[in-house]
Coordinates of C-alpha atoms and ligand atoms in Angstrom, one line a residue:
M81 CA 66.3 133.0 105.0
T82 CA 69.6 131.4 103.8
W83 CA 70.5 127.8 104.6
A84 CA 73.4 129.0 106.9
D85 CA 70.8 131.0 108.8
R86 CA 69.0 127.6 109.7
F87 CA 72.2 125.8 111.0
S88 CA 72.4 124.9 114.7
P89 CA 74.8 126.8 116.9
Y90 CA 76.9 123.4 117.1
A91 CA 77.0 123.2 113.3
K92 CA 78.1 127.0 113.1
R93 CA 80.9 126.2 115.4
F94 CA 82.6 123.9 112.6
Q95 CA 85.0 126.2 110.8
A96 CA 86.9 125.3 107.7
S97 CA 90.7 125.4 108.3
S98 CA 92.6 128.4 106.8
L99 CA 94.6 125.8 105.0
R100 CA 91.8 125.1 102.6
E101 CA 92.0 128.6 100.9
L102 CA 95.9 128.2 100.8
F103 CA 95.6 124.7 99.2
K104 CA 93.4 126.0 96.5
L105 CA 96.6 127.2 94.9
L106 CA 98.0 123.6 94.7
G107 CA 96.3 122.8 91.3
K108 CA 99.2 124.6 89.6
P109 CA 100.7 122.4 86.9
G110 CA 104.4 121.0 87.6
L111 CA 103.9 121.9 91.4
I112 CA 105.8 119.6 93.7
S113 CA 103.7 119.3 96.9
L114 CA 105.3 118.4 100.2
A115 CA 102.1 119.5 101.7
S116 CA 100.4 116.1 101.9
G117 CA 100.7 113.2 104.5
A118 CA 99.1 110.7 102.2
P119 CA 101.0 107.3 102.2
E120 CA 102.8 106.1 99.1
P121 CA 100.3 104.0 97.1
S122 CA 102.7 101.4 95.9
L123 CA 102.9 100.3 99.4
F124 CA 99.3 99.4 99.7
P125 CA 98.9 95.6 99.4
T126 CA 96.8 96.0 96.3
P127 CA 97.3 92.6 94.5
Q128 CA 96.5 90.8 97.8
L129 CA 93.5 93.0 98.5
A130 CA 92.4 92.4 94.9
E131 CA 92.2 88.6 95.4
I132 CA 90.6 89.0 98.8
Y133 CA 87.8 91.2 97.6
A134 CA 87.2 88.9 94.5
E135 CA 86.7 86.1 96.8
L136 CA 84.7 87.9 99.4
L137 CA 82.3 89.1 96.8
R138 CA 81.3 85.4 96.0
E139 CA 79.7 85.5 99.5
P140 CA 76.6 87.9 99.9
A141 CA 77.3 87.7 103.8
N142 CA 80.2 90.0 103.3
L143 CA 77.7 92.6 102.0
Q144 CA 75.3 92.3 104.9
Y145 CA 74.8 94.7 108.0
G146 CA 77.3 94.0 110.8
T147 CA 77.5 94.5 114.4
S148 CA 78.3 98.0 115.8
E149 CA 81.3 96.9 117.8
G150 CA 82.9 95.6 114.6
Y151 CA 83.8 92.3 112.9
G152 CA 84.5 89.7 115.6
P153 CA 87.7 88.1 114.2
L154 CA 89.1 91.6 113.5
R155 CA 88.5 92.6 117.1
E156 CA 90.1 89.5 118.1
Q157 CA 93.2 90.1 115.9
V158 CA 93.4 93.8 117.1
A159 CA 93.2 92.7 120.8
A160 CA 95.9 90.3 120.1
R161 CA 98.1 92.9 118.5
M162 CA 97.6 95.3 121.3
T163 CA 98.2 92.6 124.0
A164 CA 101.6 91.7 122.1
R165 CA 102.5 95.4 122.8
G166 CA 101.9 95.3 126.3
V167 CA 98.4 96.5 126.3
R168 CA 96.4 93.5 127.7
C169 CA 93.0 93.7 125.8
D170 CA 90.1 91.4 125.6
V171 CA 87.9 91.6 122.6
E172 CA 85.5 93.5 124.5
N173 CA 88.0 96.4 124.9
I174 CA 88.1 96.9 121.0
L175 CA 85.8 99.0 118.9
I176 CA 86.4 99.1 115.2
T177 CA 85.9 102.5 113.7
N178 CA 85.9 104.4 110.3
G179 CA 89.6 105.2 110.6
G180 CA 91.4 106.8 113.5
Q181 CA 89.6 110.0 112.9
Q182 CA 86.3 108.5 114.1
G183 CA 88.0 107.3 117.3
I184 CA 89.2 110.8 117.9
D185 CA 85.8 112.3 117.3
F186 CA 84.2 109.7 119.7
A187 CA 86.8 110.6 122.3
G188 CA 85.7 114.2 122.1
Q189 CA 82.1 113.3 122.2
L190 CA 82.8 111.1 125.2
L191 CA 84.7 113.6 127.4
L192 CA 84.5 117.3 126.2
G193 CA 81.6 119.9 126.7
P194 CA 81.7 123.6 126.8
G195 CA 84.6 124.7 129.0
S196 CA 86.1 121.2 129.6
G197 CA 89.7 121.3 130.1
L198 CA 91.6 119.8 127.1
A199 CA 95.3 119.4 127.6
I200 CA 97.0 119.2 124.2
Q201 CA 100.4 119.4 122.5
N202 CA 101.1 122.7 120.8
P203 CA 101.3 122.0 117.8
S204 CA 98.8 119.1 117.6
Y205 CA 97.0 117.1 114.9
L206 CA 94.8 119.5 112.8
G207 CA 92.0 116.8 112.3
A208 CA 91.7 116.2 116.0
I209 CA 91.7 120.2 116.7
L210 CA 88.8 120.6 114.0
S211 CA 86.9 117.7 115.7
F212 CA 87.4 119.0 119.3
R213 CA 86.8 122.8 118.7
P214 CA 83.0 122.8 118.1
R215 CA 82.6 121.2 121.7
E216 CA 84.0 124.3 123.0
P217 CA 86.9 123.0 125.3
R218 CA 89.2 125.0 127.2
F219 CA 92.6 124.1 125.5
V220 CA 95.4 124.1 128.0
P221 CA 99.2 123.0 127.7
L222 CA 99.9 119.4 128.2
D223 CA 101.8 120.2 131.6
Q224 CA 98.7 122.0 133.0
L225 CA 96.6 118.8 133.5
S226 CA 94.9 119.8 136.8
G227 CA 91.2 120.0 136.2
A228 CA 91.6 118.7 132.7
A229 CA 88.8 116.2 131.4
M230 CA 91.2 114.9 128.6
A231 CA 94.7 114.9 127.4
Y232 CA 95.1 114.3 123.8
V233 CA 98.6 113.1 122.9
M234 CA 100.5 111.7 119.9
A235 CA 103.6 110.1 121.6
D236 CA 105.2 108.5 118.5
F237 CA 106.2 110.5 115.4
H238 CA 103.8 113.3 116.1
N239 CA 102.0 115.0 113.1
P240 CA 103.4 117.6 112.3
T241 CA 106.6 117.6 114.2
G242 CA 107.7 114.0 113.6
L243 CA 109.1 113.8 117.2
S244 CA 108.3 111.3 119.9
L245 CA 108.0 111.5 123.7
S246 CA 110.9 109.9 125.5
L247 CA 110.2 107.0 128.1
E248 CA 110.6 109.5 131.0
E249 CA 108.1 112.0 129.5
R250 CA 105.7 109.0 129.0
L251 CA 106.0 107.9 132.7
A252 CA 105.6 111.5 133.8
L253 CA 102.5 112.1 131.6
T254 CA 100.7 108.8 132.6
D255 CA 101.3 109.6 136.3
A256 CA 100.3 113.1 135.9
A257 CA 97.1 112.1 134.1
R258 CA 96.0 109.7 136.7
T259 CA 96.7 112.1 139.4
A260 CA 94.7 114.9 137.7
G261 CA 91.9 112.5 136.9
A262 CA 92.2 113.3 133.2
A263 CA 91.5 110.5 130.6
L264 CA 94.6 110.2 128.4
V265 CA 93.6 109.8 124.7
E266 CA 96.7 108.5 122.7
D267 CA 96.4 108.7 119.0
D268 CA 99.0 106.4 117.4
P269 CA 98.7 106.2 113.6
Y270 CA 102.7 106.1 113.2
G271 CA 104.2 104.0 116.0
E272 CA 104.7 101.1 113.7
L273 CA 106.5 103.2 111.2
W274 CA 110.0 103.6 112.9
F275 CA 113.2 103.8 111.0
D276 CA 116.2 103.0 113.3
T277 CA 114.9 101.9 116.6
P278 CA 111.4 101.1 117.8
P279 CA 109.8 104.1 119.9
P280 CA 109.5 103.6 123.7
S281 CA 106.4 101.7 124.9
S282 CA 102.9 103.4 124.2
L283 CA 101.2 105.4 126.7
A284 CA 98.8 102.7 127.2
T285 CA 101.5 100.2 127.8
V286 CA 103.4 102.5 130.3
D287 CA 100.1 103.3 132.1
L288 CA 98.9 99.7 132.5
D289 CA 102.3 98.5 133.6
G290 CA 101.2 94.9 133.0
R291 CA 97.4 95.4 134.2
R292 CA 94.5 94.8 132.1
M293 CA 93.2 97.4 129.7
D294 CA 90.0 97.7 132.1
E295 CA 92.2 99.0 134.8
G296 CA 93.7 101.7 132.5
N297 CA 93.5 105.4 132.2
V298 CA 94.3 105.5 128.4
I299 CA 92.0 105.5 125.4
H300 CA 94.2 104.2 122.6
I301 CA 93.3 105.0 118.9
G302 CA 94.8 103.1 116.1
T303 CA 94.4 102.8 112.4
F304 CA 95.2 100.7 109.4
S305 CA 95.3 103.9 107.2
K306 CA 99.2 104.2 107.2
T307 CA 100.1 100.4 107.3
L308 CA 97.5 98.9 104.9
A309 CA 95.6 101.7 103.1
P310 CA 93.6 104.7 104.2
G311 CA 90.9 104.4 101.7
L312 CA 89.7 101.3 103.5
R313 CA 88.7 103.5 106.5
V314 CA 89.4 100.8 109.2
G315 CA 90.7 101.9 112.6
W316 CA 90.1 101.1 116.1
V317 CA 89.6 102.2 119.7
A318 CA 91.3 100.1 122.6
A319 CA 89.8 101.2 125.9
P320 CA 88.2 100.1 129.2
R321 CA 84.8 98.4 128.7
P322 CA 82.6 101.3 130.0
V323 CA 84.3 103.6 127.2
I324 CA 83.7 101.0 124.5
S325 CA 80.2 100.3 125.6
Q326 CA 79.4 104.1 125.4
M327 CA 81.2 104.5 122.0
V328 CA 79.0 101.6 120.6
L329 CA 76.1 103.9 121.3
F330 CA 77.8 106.8 119.4
K331 CA 78.6 104.3 116.5
Q332 CA 75.0 103.3 116.3
A333 CA 73.9 106.8 116.0
A334 CA 76.8 107.9 113.7
D335 CA 76.7 105.1 111.0
M336 CA 75.6 101.9 112.7
H337 CA 78.8 99.9 112.0
P338 CA 81.9 99.9 110.1
S339 CA 81.9 98.5 106.3
T340 CA 81.5 94.8 106.7
L341 CA 83.3 94.2 103.4
N342 CA 86.2 96.2 104.3
Q343 CA 86.6 94.8 107.9
V344 CA 86.5 91.2 106.6
A345 CA 89.0 92.2 103.8
V346 CA 91.4 93.9 106.5
S347 CA 91.1 90.7 108.6
R348 CA 92.1 88.5 105.7
A349 CA 94.9 90.8 104.6
L350 CA 96.4 90.7 108.1
E351 CA 96.4 87.0 108.1
G352 CA 98.3 86.9 104.7
L353 CA 100.5 89.8 105.0
P354 CA 104.2 88.8 103.9
A355 CA 106.4 88.6 107.0
D356 CA 108.4 91.7 105.7
H357 CA 105.3 94.1 105.1
Y358 CA 106.2 96.4 107.9
A359 CA 110.1 96.2 107.2
G360 CA 109.2 97.2 103.7
L361 CA 107.2 100.3 104.8
R362 CA 109.9 101.3 107.2
A363 CA 112.7 100.9 104.6
L364 CA 111.1 103.0 101.9
Y365 CA 109.9 105.8 104.3
R366 CA 113.3 105.8 105.8
Q367 CA 115.0 106.3 102.6
R368 CA 112.8 108.9 101.6
R369 CA 113.3 110.7 105.0
D370 CA 117.0 110.7 104.1
Q371 CA 116.6 111.8 100.6
L372 CA 114.6 114.9 101.7
L373 CA 116.8 115.8 104.6
T374 CA 119.9 115.5 102.4
A375 CA 118.4 117.7 99.8
L376 CA 117.2 120.3 102.6
D377 CA 120.7 120.3 104.0
R378 CA 122.3 121.0 100.7
H379 CA 120.2 123.8 99.6
I380 CA 118.2 125.4 102.5
D381 CA 119.9 128.1 104.8
P382 CA 120.7 126.7 108.2
G383 CA 118.7 129.4 109.8
V384 CA 115.7 127.2 109.0
R385 CA 115.4 124.6 111.7
I386 CA 114.3 121.2 110.7
T387 CA 113.4 118.3 112.8
R388 CA 115.1 114.8 112.1
P389 CA 112.4 112.4 113.1
N390 CA 113.1 108.7 113.6
G391 CA 109.9 107.5 112.0
G392 CA 106.4 108.6 110.8
L393 CA 105.7 110.7 107.6
F394 CA 106.6 114.2 108.3
L395 CA 109.5 116.8 108.9
W396 CA 108.8 120.1 110.6
A397 CA 110.5 123.4 109.8
T398 CA 110.8 126.6 112.0
L399 CA 111.7 129.8 110.3
P400 CA 113.1 132.7 112.2
E401 CA 110.4 134.4 114.2
H402 CA 109.8 137.4 111.8
L403 CA 108.8 135.2 109.0
D404 CA 105.2 133.9 108.3
A405 CA 104.9 130.5 106.6
S406 CA 101.2 131.3 105.5
A407 CA 102.3 134.8 104.1
I408 CA 105.1 133.4 102.2
F409 CA 103.2 130.4 100.8
P410 CA 101.9 132.2 97.5
D411 CA 105.5 132.9 96.7
V412 CA 106.5 129.4 97.5
V413 CA 103.7 128.0 95.2
A414 CA 104.8 130.4 92.5
A415 CA 108.2 128.9 92.7
G416 CA 106.7 125.4 92.0
V417 CA 106.6 123.8 95.5
A418 CA 104.3 123.6 98.4
Y419 CA 104.5 122.8 102.1
A420 CA 101.7 122.8 105.0
P421 CA 101.8 126.0 107.0
T422 CA 101.3 124.7 110.5
E423 CA 100.0 127.8 112.4
P424 CA 96.5 126.3 112.2
F425 CA 97.9 123.0 114.1
H426 CA 98.5 125.3 117.2
P427 CA 95.5 125.1 119.5
L428 CA 97.2 127.4 122.0
G429 CA 98.3 129.9 119.4
G430 CA 101.7 130.5 118.0
G431 CA 103.7 128.9 115.2
P432 CA 103.2 131.2 112.2
N433 CA 106.7 130.7 111.4
T434 CA 106.4 126.9 111.1
F435 CA 105.6 124.4 108.3
R436 CA 105.4 120.7 107.6
M437 CA 106.9 118.7 104.9
G438 CA 105.6 115.3 104.1
F439 CA 108.3 112.8 102.7
T440 CA 106.0 110.0 101.5
L441 CA 105.6 110.9 97.9
G442 CA 108.8 111.4 96.0
D443 CA 112.2 110.4 95.3
A444 CA 115.7 111.9 95.5
D445 CA 115.4 113.9 92.2
R446 CA 111.9 115.1 93.1
F447 CA 113.2 116.2 96.7
E448 CA 116.3 117.9 95.1
E449 CA 114.3 119.9 92.7
A450 CA 111.5 120.7 95.5
T451 CA 114.2 122.0 97.9
K452 CA 116.0 124.1 95.2
R453 CA 112.8 125.8 94.5
L454 CA 112.0 126.2 98.3
A455 CA 115.4 127.6 98.8
S456 CA 115.0 130.1 96.1
V457 CA 112.2 131.8 98.1
L458 CA 113.4 131.2 101.7
N459 CA 117.2 131.8 101.5
P460 CA 117.0 135.3 100.4
L461 CA 114.7 136.2 103.4
L462 CA 117.1 134.8 106.0
Ligands
LIG792 C1 97.8 112.1 114.1 C2 96.7 111.5 113.2 N1 95.6 111.0 113.8 C3 94.6 110.5 113.0 C4 94.6 110.4 111.7 C5 93.6 110.0 110.9 O1 93.8 108.7 110.3 P1 92.6 107.9 109.6 O2 92.8 107.8 108.3 O3 92.8 106.6 110.3 O4 91.3 108.4 110.0 C6 95.9 111.0 110.8 C7 95.9 111.1 109.6 O5 96.7 111.6 108.9 C8 96.9 111.5 111.8 O6 97.9 112.1 111.3

């Protein structure tokens, strides 16, 4: 008997994404990869964190077990930040998680079973799809909420498209979710990374319309991965108390509590962040978006449609329908560049002709070279 034969039916439903195979090609020397969504490391508050950790490590209590809900002062800070955004939270409405991904996984654990209706954008975030799929939900389009248990939505600077919902769309969606009795799960890692104007109010803000979080229909998932550093693995769920109480049980079963040391460090870092921290992130990512778009406009055939996001970390490209971004991928890598094919980001099917490009890592010269290489493969096909 092999190990795989012993795995439970639930375990067997976890499938590696087809991207894993394609991304094995990424080790090629000299390759310029636009496939990643990793933040720019020079933006991490590394000097501040070095000082904070040095100080925290003088106090053994910072290495002790903590509570499953998370570190109290950090929960207070998150509740205050959410309240400032129009989501009136008490500390009891906040659970600290190991990144946003754990909040997504807990939302699926809370709401989805075999056959549950899961209304979802198409495309959607691959990490969420991979977490939800083994629970065997019935994926349906976002405009077919009737009978759905959950709607999972990125309203701001969506991964992979980079696009945001308009205020009208947010109003319609929050209304429709309430009418259908579907819990609205808002995944918002990018809302603070806007470039020109802030996005419309969050789905939680629109849904509450001034009421307190406990009266809401939204489970809001946030993270410090894109605004501080992803390796800290600190995120949060803001939700009505019954949701938080149940997720605390999940947290106890999964990993007991978030890292004490990292939570205290994030809490201190938030207190000491320079006033222009967020402006600095926005300015650099905005510049890189512009540099990549300029290079693409210069070199890529206009038959490739490319989104022009006003925030976040990604551009999304659509090739003519007869082309397949995964099939072309080996040629693209052979030319010395890589993107992320986004067919696997489509829970409702479709999208073989689409791909995502991250603009976080690079500068004008690197993007110029990357797009020349990409053009050498794509333009002759158009
Ligand atoms: C839409 C979306 N949600 C959640 C995550 C997970 O982030 P975290 O590092 O906080 O787990 C990501 C990461 O890229 C993301 O793009």
